[in-house]
Amino acid sequence: MFNNIDLDILITKVWSVAIAGKNDSVTGNKMIDEICKKTRPRYHFLFGDTDSFFELEPFAWPESNRTTRSINVAAFHSKKKWAYAFVIDVRGSDRKLEADQSSSLIPNPYMDQPGKRSFSDFSSKEDLGSSSKRKKAVLPSDCHFCFTNPNVEDHMFVSIGNHAYLTTAKGPLSVPSGDMDFHGHCLIVPIKHIPKLNMGQEEFFESALRKELTSYELSVVKMNHRKFDMSTVVFEIHSDQTIHFHKQIIPVPKYLIMRFQDALDRQVYLNNERYTTNAKMNFQVFSSSENQEYKEIIGDSKKNFFQFTVYETSQDEPLIYLSQFNVNDRLDLQFGRRVVAFLMRLPKRINWSSPVCKQSKEQEIDEVKKFQKGYSAFDIAS
Ligand SMILES: [Zn+2]
């Protein structure tokens, strides 16, 4: 066969075995797997399944900046989605990993993954609680939230605690506003490489990690409110499919926060009615984190859910919006940014890697300096 050559777009009628493994209704051909491994296409379009639209979350290739998206488009004028619009950047390989910082990458289905989980990993009750059995296909050394990754972007760290750290966001969604002379979009990340907070451990509610994450969250909410008179939206995904759990925290001008429910409703409508292959969103609202029903959901390690926490001020209890999904559902990983971007009327800033969001390393360092100046009086680690 031919030598390795990187392709931007690959079109095949037949599916690869690896991608077919993600969809029960088709079978694949090993030849396509070999072609994909040698060409690492940015977009792999398939049309072997003429009756449905299918899009797999992007995945990365080792030792490269490339990611691949695999999309099956239905037959022309069929009832299913038969067109796919996208923008491709063909400028080359010097770009940072084309991954979403919100860990949207799934394990590469073409790679042998010794740590990959199988159903047998969940065969006994003990296994559910055993973190050693739940190794992710993306190892800490390749994870962009893990300290053991030599390429971790530690120039963006704001504060490091015992179990978690606070970092500014790559390609921030929010923009400087009012007295806040920095973007303010930040992430709280557990130091440990875990996909979700509730891994079935005992004393989940009392765990030191959970407490420290909450302390970090409240400290940023306090800074936003007390120092800059801003409200705050936090969003997080609790899913077995996530690579490394994190919370995203975004300051929102107070006059906009009242419209959060409208912004959420609008995006839920689009998600459920227009992007029909996405997991359906159906948010329950809780006015307290002590609500019994809420605690039962988050206390169940088998649940997967998307959560917004909306703080109008730092004194009042926040409103919690929670939508559950099945672990194999296709979740729109940009949903959180989509809602907040719509709320803040910043539609061009949905994607962190778009040119309007991108910052140079110097700008990122400057952002951290300004953030730390505003945050110093609230830092829980100091
Ligand atoms: Zn990690």
Short mmCIF file of C-alpha atoms and ligand atoms in Angstrom, two decimals:
data_model
loop_
_atom_site.label_atom_id
_atom_site.label_comp_id
_atom_site.label_asym_id
_atom_site.label_seq_id
_atom_site.Cartn_x
_atom_site.Cartn_y
_atom_site.Cartn_z
CA MET A 1 0.00 0.00 0.00
CA PHE A 2 1.03 3.66 -0.13
CA ASN A 3 3.23 5.46 2.36
CA ASN A 4 1.84 7.64 5.12
CA ILE A 5 0.31 10.83 3.79
CA ASP A 6 -1.88 13.22 5.77
CA LEU A 7 -5.21 13.99 4.11
CA ASP A 8 -7.62 16.82 4.86
CA ILE A 9 -10.69 15.01 3.56
CA LEU A 10 -11.23 11.31 2.96
CA ILE A 11 -14.47 10.01 1.43
CA THR A 12 -15.33 6.31 1.54
CA LYS A 13 -18.57 4.46 0.96
CA VAL A 14 -17.52 1.62 3.23
CA TRP A 15 -17.02 2.19 6.95
CA SER A 16 -13.88 1.21 8.80
CA VAL A 17 -14.20 -1.57 11.35
CA ALA A 18 -13.17 0.86 14.11
CA ILE A 19 -15.92 3.38 13.34
CA ALA A 20 -18.49 0.67 12.60
CA GLY A 21 -17.83 -0.51 16.15
CA LYS A 22 -19.48 2.71 17.30
CA ASN A 23 -22.69 2.05 15.38
CA ASP A 24 -24.69 -1.17 15.54
CA SER A 25 -26.32 -0.82 12.12
CA VAL A 26 -23.22 -1.07 9.90
CA THR A 27 -20.22 -3.30 9.42
CA GLY A 28 -16.77 -2.17 8.37
CA ASN A 29 -13.87 -3.25 6.22
CA LYS A 30 -10.33 -3.53 7.64
CA MET A 31 -8.90 -1.94 4.49
CA ILE A 32 -10.56 1.36 5.44
CA ASP A 33 -8.95 1.15 8.89
CA GLU A 34 -5.53 0.86 7.26
CA ILE A 35 -6.25 3.81 4.96
CA CYS A 36 -7.34 5.93 7.93
CA LYS A 37 -4.26 5.07 9.94
CA LYS A 38 -2.00 6.02 7.04
CA THR A 39 -3.82 9.19 6.07
CA ARG A 40 -5.12 10.50 9.43
CA PRO A 41 -7.81 12.56 7.63
CA ARG A 42 -9.15 15.71 9.28
CA TYR A 43 -12.59 14.76 7.96
CA HIS A 44 -13.62 11.26 7.04
CA PHE A 45 -16.95 11.28 5.20
CA LEU A 46 -18.82 7.99 4.88
CA PHE A 47 -22.02 7.24 3.05
CA GLY A 48 -22.41 3.50 3.60
CA ASP A 49 -25.47 4.02 5.76
CA THR A 50 -27.83 5.89 3.43
CA ASP A 51 -30.69 6.10 5.94
CA SER A 52 -29.02 7.93 8.77
CA PHE A 53 -26.71 10.71 9.79
CA PHE A 54 -23.90 9.82 12.17
CA GLU A 55 -21.10 11.93 13.57
CA LEU A 56 -18.45 10.63 15.90
CA GLU A 57 -16.75 12.99 18.35
CA PRO A 58 -13.24 13.97 17.18
CA PHE A 59 -10.21 11.98 18.25
CA ALA A 60 -6.49 12.71 18.10
CA TRP A 61 -3.49 10.87 16.71
CA PRO A 62 -0.46 10.26 18.92
CA GLU A 63 2.61 12.42 18.43
CA SER A 64 0.82 14.83 16.15
CA ASN A 65 -1.54 17.77 16.27
CA ARG A 66 -4.06 16.07 14.03
CA THR A 67 -7.60 15.18 14.90
CA THR A 68 -10.12 13.23 12.85
CA ARG A 69 -13.88 13.65 12.59
CA SER A 70 -15.88 10.78 11.08
CA ILE A 71 -19.24 11.64 9.56
CA ASN A 72 -21.80 9.47 7.75
CA VAL A 73 -24.13 11.57 5.63
CA ALA A 74 -27.52 10.16 4.62
CA ALA A 75 -28.67 9.86 0.99
CA PHE A 76 -29.48 13.08 -0.90
CA HIS A 77 -32.99 14.34 -0.14
CA SER A 78 -33.63 11.58 2.35
CA LYS A 79 -35.46 12.45 5.54
CA LYS A 80 -32.21 12.34 7.51
CA LYS A 81 -29.47 14.95 7.40
CA TRP A 82 -27.85 14.67 3.98
CA ALA A 83 -25.71 17.83 3.98
CA TYR A 84 -22.86 18.77 6.27
CA ALA A 85 -21.42 22.28 6.53
CA PHE A 86 -17.97 22.81 7.97
CA VAL A 87 -14.98 25.11 7.87
CA ILE A 88 -11.60 23.51 7.42
CA ASP A 89 -8.31 25.18 8.26
CA VAL A 90 -5.70 23.83 5.89
CA ARG A 91 -2.84 25.98 7.09
CA GLY A 92 -0.92 22.99 8.34
CA SER A 93 0.56 21.30 11.28
CA ASP A 94 2.09 24.08 13.34
CA ARG A 95 -1.17 24.71 15.09
CA LYS A 96 -1.84 23.56 18.61
CA LEU A 97 -3.80 20.38 19.02
CA GLU A 98 -7.08 20.87 17.22
CA ALA A 99 -8.80 19.57 20.30
CA ASP A 100 -11.37 21.28 22.35
CA GLN A 101 -10.00 22.21 25.74
CA SER A 102 -13.18 20.91 27.27
CA SER A 103 -11.88 17.38 26.69
CA SER A 104 -14.12 16.76 23.75
CA LEU A 105 -11.71 14.20 22.32
CA ILE A 106 -12.65 10.56 22.55
CA PRO A 107 -10.05 7.79 22.57
CA ASN A 108 -8.72 7.09 19.09
CA PRO A 109 -10.71 4.03 17.89
CA TYR A 110 -7.88 3.04 15.54
CA MET A 111 -5.28 2.69 18.26
CA ASP A 112 -4.72 -0.31 20.49
CA GLN A 113 -5.38 0.94 23.96
CA PRO A 114 -4.10 -1.27 26.74
CA GLY A 115 -5.98 0.78 29.32
CA LYS A 116 -9.23 0.78 27.37
CA ARG A 117 -12.23 -0.17 29.43
CA SER A 118 -14.42 -3.06 28.42
CA PHE A 119 -17.68 -4.33 29.77
CA SER A 120 -15.79 -6.88 31.79
CA ASP A 121 -14.31 -4.02 33.81
CA PHE A 122 -17.75 -3.47 35.25
CA SER A 123 -18.47 -7.10 35.90
CA SER A 124 -18.35 -6.89 39.64
CA LYS A 125 -19.50 -4.31 42.11
CA GLU A 126 -15.97 -3.88 43.41
CA ASP A 127 -14.78 -2.76 40.02
CA LEU A 128 -17.13 0.19 39.98
CA GLY A 129 -15.29 1.74 42.86
CA SER A 130 -11.82 0.82 41.80
CA SER A 131 -10.05 3.65 40.07
CA SER A 132 -7.18 1.41 39.00
CA LYS A 133 -9.57 -0.61 36.86
CA ARG A 134 -10.99 2.48 35.24
CA LYS A 135 -7.89 3.57 33.34
CA LYS A 136 -8.76 5.86 30.47
CA ALA A 137 -7.50 5.37 26.97
CA VAL A 138 -5.96 8.85 27.15
CA LEU A 139 -3.11 8.49 29.60
CA PRO A 140 -2.17 11.31 32.01
CA SER A 141 1.04 11.86 30.06
CA ASP A 142 -1.08 12.80 27.02
CA CYS A 143 -3.84 14.61 28.91
CA HIS A 144 -3.74 18.38 28.72
CA PHE A 145 -5.04 18.73 32.28
CA CYS A 146 -2.48 16.42 33.90
CA PHE A 147 0.73 17.65 35.51
CA THR A 148 2.53 14.54 34.24
CA ASN A 149 2.03 15.75 30.68
CA PRO A 150 5.25 17.63 29.83
CA ASN A 151 3.23 19.93 27.56
CA VAL A 152 0.71 20.97 30.20
CA GLU A 153 0.13 24.72 29.89
CA ASP A 154 1.26 25.65 33.39
CA HIS A 155 1.82 29.30 32.44
CA MET A 156 -1.99 29.57 32.65
CA PHE A 157 -2.26 28.28 36.22
CA VAL A 158 -3.71 30.80 38.67
CA SER A 159 -3.72 28.78 41.90
CA ILE A 160 -2.82 25.24 42.93
CA GLY A 161 -4.50 23.57 45.90
CA ASN A 162 -4.10 20.14 47.50
CA HIS A 163 -6.54 18.29 45.23
CA ALA A 164 -7.38 20.73 42.45
CA TYR A 165 -6.11 23.75 40.61
CA LEU A 166 -7.48 26.89 38.99
CA THR A 167 -6.38 27.83 35.48
CA THR A 168 -7.45 30.43 32.98
CA ALA A 169 -9.26 29.09 29.90
CA LYS A 170 -7.65 28.67 26.51
CA GLY A 171 -9.57 30.76 24.00
CA PRO A 172 -11.77 32.40 26.67
CA LEU A 173 -15.46 32.90 25.90
CA SER A 174 -16.03 36.03 27.97
CA VAL A 175 -14.42 39.40 27.27
CA PRO A 176 -13.20 42.13 29.66
CA SER A 177 -16.26 43.96 30.96
CA GLY A 178 -16.87 46.79 33.41
CA ASP A 179 -14.13 46.96 36.04
CA MET A 180 -12.83 43.55 35.06
CA ASP A 181 -9.84 44.20 32.80
CA PHE A 182 -9.36 40.51 31.99
CA HIS A 183 -11.52 37.80 30.42
CA GLY A 184 -12.21 35.96 33.66
CA HIS A 185 -13.13 32.62 32.07
CA CYS A 186 -11.42 29.96 34.15
CA LEU A 187 -11.43 26.23 34.86
CA ILE A 188 -11.24 24.28 38.09
CA VAL A 189 -9.55 20.94 37.52
CA PRO A 190 -8.89 17.99 39.85
CA ILE A 191 -5.19 17.15 39.98
CA LYS A 192 -6.14 13.47 39.70
CA HIS A 193 -6.95 12.14 36.21
CA ILE A 194 -10.63 11.23 36.68
CA PRO A 195 -13.51 11.40 34.16
CA LYS A 196 -16.18 12.32 36.69
CA LEU A 197 -16.36 13.23 40.35
CA ASN A 198 -18.49 10.37 41.54
CA MET A 199 -16.51 7.23 40.79
CA GLY A 200 -18.51 5.18 43.26
CA GLN A 201 -16.22 6.01 46.16
CA GLU A 202 -17.55 5.93 49.68
CA GLU A 203 -18.22 9.24 51.35
CA PHE A 204 -18.57 10.94 47.96
CA PHE A 205 -20.29 13.98 49.46
CA GLU A 206 -17.58 14.39 52.07
CA SER A 207 -14.57 13.81 49.80
CA ALA A 208 -11.72 16.28 50.15
CA LEU A 209 -11.61 16.79 46.39
CA ARG A 210 -15.31 17.64 46.19
CA LYS A 211 -14.95 20.11 49.05
CA GLU A 212 -11.94 21.80 47.50
CA LEU A 213 -13.63 22.11 44.10
CA THR A 214 -16.60 23.76 45.81
CA SER A 215 -14.30 26.12 47.74
CA TYR A 216 -12.53 27.12 44.54
CA GLU A 217 -15.85 27.65 42.79
CA LEU A 218 -17.20 29.86 45.57
CA SER A 219 -13.96 31.85 45.78
CA VAL A 220 -14.20 32.79 42.10
CA VAL A 221 -17.92 33.55 42.44
CA LYS A 222 -17.02 35.88 45.34
CA MET A 223 -14.34 37.65 43.33
CA ASN A 224 -16.68 38.10 40.38
CA HIS A 225 -19.45 39.49 42.57
CA ARG A 226 -17.67 41.46 45.28
CA LYS A 227 -14.80 42.88 43.30
CA PHE A 228 -16.32 43.22 39.87
CA ASP A 229 -20.10 43.23 40.50
CA MET A 230 -20.58 40.32 38.11
CA SER A 231 -22.74 37.21 38.22
CA THR A 232 -21.28 33.78 37.43
CA VAL A 233 -22.23 30.74 35.38
CA VAL A 234 -20.50 27.40 36.01
CA PHE A 235 -20.93 24.40 33.74
CA GLU A 236 -19.63 20.87 33.98
CA ILE A 237 -20.11 17.44 32.39
CA HIS A 238 -20.17 14.34 34.57
CA SER A 239 -19.66 11.45 32.15
CA ASP A 240 -17.76 8.18 32.06
CA GLN A 241 -16.67 9.27 28.56
CA THR A 242 -14.91 12.46 29.70
CA ILE A 243 -11.14 12.33 29.69
CA HIS A 244 -10.46 14.57 32.70
CA PHE A 245 -13.23 16.17 34.72
CA HIS A 246 -13.30 19.97 35.08
CA LYS A 247 -15.63 22.86 35.80
CA GLN A 248 -15.80 25.93 33.57
CA ILE A 249 -16.52 29.24 35.27
CA ILE A 250 -17.56 32.33 33.36
CA PRO A 251 -18.33 35.81 34.72
CA VAL A 252 -21.56 37.27 33.30
CA PRO A 253 -22.70 40.90 33.61
CA LYS A 254 -25.53 41.09 36.15
CA TYR A 255 -28.01 42.65 33.75
CA LEU A 256 -27.75 39.56 31.52
CA ILE A 257 -28.02 36.82 34.12
CA MET A 258 -31.82 37.21 34.35
CA ARG A 259 -32.00 35.92 30.81
CA PHE A 260 -30.18 32.68 31.55
CA GLN A 261 -33.36 30.57 31.47
CA ASP A 262 -34.33 32.04 28.07
CA ALA A 263 -30.86 31.38 26.66
CA LEU A 264 -30.93 27.83 27.97
CA ASP A 265 -34.45 27.18 26.62
CA ARG A 266 -33.42 28.44 23.19
CA GLN A 267 -30.35 26.23 23.00
CA VAL A 268 -32.23 23.21 24.37
CA TYR A 269 -34.81 23.73 21.62
CA LEU A 270 -32.11 23.86 18.94
CA ASN A 271 -30.32 20.84 20.40
CA ASN A 272 -33.45 18.72 20.64
CA GLU A 273 -35.31 19.78 17.50
CA ARG A 274 -32.67 20.71 14.98
CA TYR A 275 -29.63 18.61 15.89
CA THR A 276 -31.59 15.44 16.31
CA THR A 277 -28.60 13.11 16.59
CA ASN A 278 -27.56 14.84 19.82
CA ALA A 279 -28.55 13.50 23.21
CA LYS A 280 -31.82 15.16 24.17
CA MET A 281 -31.49 17.81 26.86
CA ASN A 282 -34.13 18.09 29.54
CA PHE A 283 -33.11 20.28 32.45
CA GLN A 284 -34.44 19.94 35.97
CA VAL A 285 -34.00 23.05 38.10
CA PHE A 286 -32.98 22.89 41.75
CA SER A 287 -32.87 25.89 44.06
CA SER A 288 -30.49 24.25 46.50
CA SER A 289 -27.60 21.81 46.33
CA GLU A 290 -29.13 20.23 49.44
CA ASN A 291 -32.29 19.25 47.55
CA GLN A 292 -32.87 15.54 48.17
CA GLU A 293 -33.67 14.64 44.57
CA TYR A 294 -30.59 16.51 43.37
CA LYS A 295 -28.39 14.73 45.88
CA GLU A 296 -29.76 11.36 44.82
CA ILE A 297 -28.79 12.03 41.20
CA ILE A 298 -25.27 13.27 41.85
CA GLY A 299 -24.76 10.64 44.55
CA ASP A 300 -25.35 7.86 42.00
CA SER A 301 -22.07 7.02 40.27
CA LYS A 302 -23.92 5.45 37.35
CA LYS A 303 -25.60 8.72 36.37
CA ASN A 304 -24.19 10.93 33.63
CA PHE A 305 -25.33 14.51 33.51
CA PHE A 306 -24.71 18.04 32.33
CA GLN A 307 -24.98 20.81 34.91
CA PHE A 308 -25.14 24.59 34.99
CA THR A 309 -24.87 26.47 38.27
CA VAL A 310 -26.04 30.06 38.05
CA TYR A 311 -24.94 32.51 40.74
CA GLU A 312 -26.63 35.86 40.53
CA THR A 313 -24.63 37.01 43.55
CA SER A 314 -22.20 35.35 45.96
CA GLN A 315 -24.66 35.47 48.90
CA ASP A 316 -27.75 33.86 47.39
CA GLU A 317 -28.09 30.14 46.77
CA PRO A 318 -27.40 29.46 43.10
CA LEU A 319 -29.90 27.84 40.75
CA ILE A 320 -28.78 24.44 39.52
CA TYR A 321 -29.88 23.16 36.10
CA LEU A 322 -29.24 19.47 35.51
CA SER A 323 -29.89 17.30 32.45
CA GLN A 324 -29.17 13.57 32.50
CA PHE A 325 -28.05 11.55 29.51
CA ASN A 326 -27.04 7.98 28.71
CA VAL A 327 -23.32 7.41 28.53
CA ASN A 328 -23.48 6.25 24.91
CA ASP A 329 -25.57 9.20 23.74
CA ARG A 330 -23.89 11.74 21.51
CA LEU A 331 -23.53 14.78 23.72
CA ASP A 332 -22.90 18.23 22.25
CA LEU A 333 -19.73 19.04 24.15
CA GLN A 334 -19.99 22.69 23.13
CA PHE A 335 -23.43 23.02 24.68
CA GLY A 336 -22.20 24.92 27.74
CA ARG A 337 -20.29 27.48 25.70
CA ARG A 338 -23.19 27.70 23.26
CA VAL A 339 -25.64 28.68 26.02
CA VAL A 340 -23.33 31.23 27.64
CA ALA A 341 -22.26 32.71 24.29
CA PHE A 342 -25.92 33.14 23.36
CA LEU A 343 -26.66 34.68 26.77
CA MET A 344 -23.75 37.12 26.43
CA ARG A 345 -24.48 37.82 22.76
CA LEU A 346 -21.03 36.62 21.73
CA PRO A 347 -21.95 34.14 18.98
CA LYS A 348 -18.52 34.30 17.36
CA ARG A 349 -16.88 33.11 20.56
CA ILE A 350 -18.57 29.69 20.88
CA ASN A 351 -15.50 27.82 19.67
CA TRP A 352 -12.39 28.31 21.82
CA SER A 353 -10.10 27.80 18.83
CA SER A 354 -11.72 30.42 16.60
CA PRO A 355 -9.42 33.32 15.68
CA VAL A 356 -11.41 35.81 17.79
CA CYS A 357 -10.84 33.76 20.95
CA LYS A 358 -7.24 32.76 20.39
CA GLN A 359 -4.60 34.41 22.55
CA SER A 360 -0.84 34.46 22.11
CA LYS A 361 1.28 33.04 24.91
CA GLU A 362 2.11 36.61 25.98
CA GLN A 363 -1.59 37.46 26.17
CA GLU A 364 -2.24 34.29 28.16
CA ILE A 365 0.50 35.21 30.64
CA ASP A 366 -0.89 38.74 30.91
CA GLU A 367 -4.38 37.31 31.55
CA VAL A 368 -3.04 35.20 34.43
CA LYS A 369 -1.28 38.23 35.98
CA LYS A 370 -4.45 40.30 35.89
CA PHE A 371 -6.57 37.39 37.11
CA GLN A 372 -4.22 36.76 40.05
CA LYS A 373 -4.28 40.44 40.98
CA GLY A 374 -8.07 40.41 41.18
CA TYR A 375 -8.19 36.98 42.80
CA SER A 376 -5.45 37.28 45.45
CA ALA A 377 -7.81 38.31 48.26
CA PHE A 378 -10.09 35.33 47.51
CA ASP A 379 -7.53 32.60 46.76
CA ILE A 380 -8.18 29.53 48.93
CA ALA A 381 -4.64 28.23 48.38
CA SER A 382 -2.85 31.27 49.79
ZN ZN B 1 -5.71 14.11 32.99
#
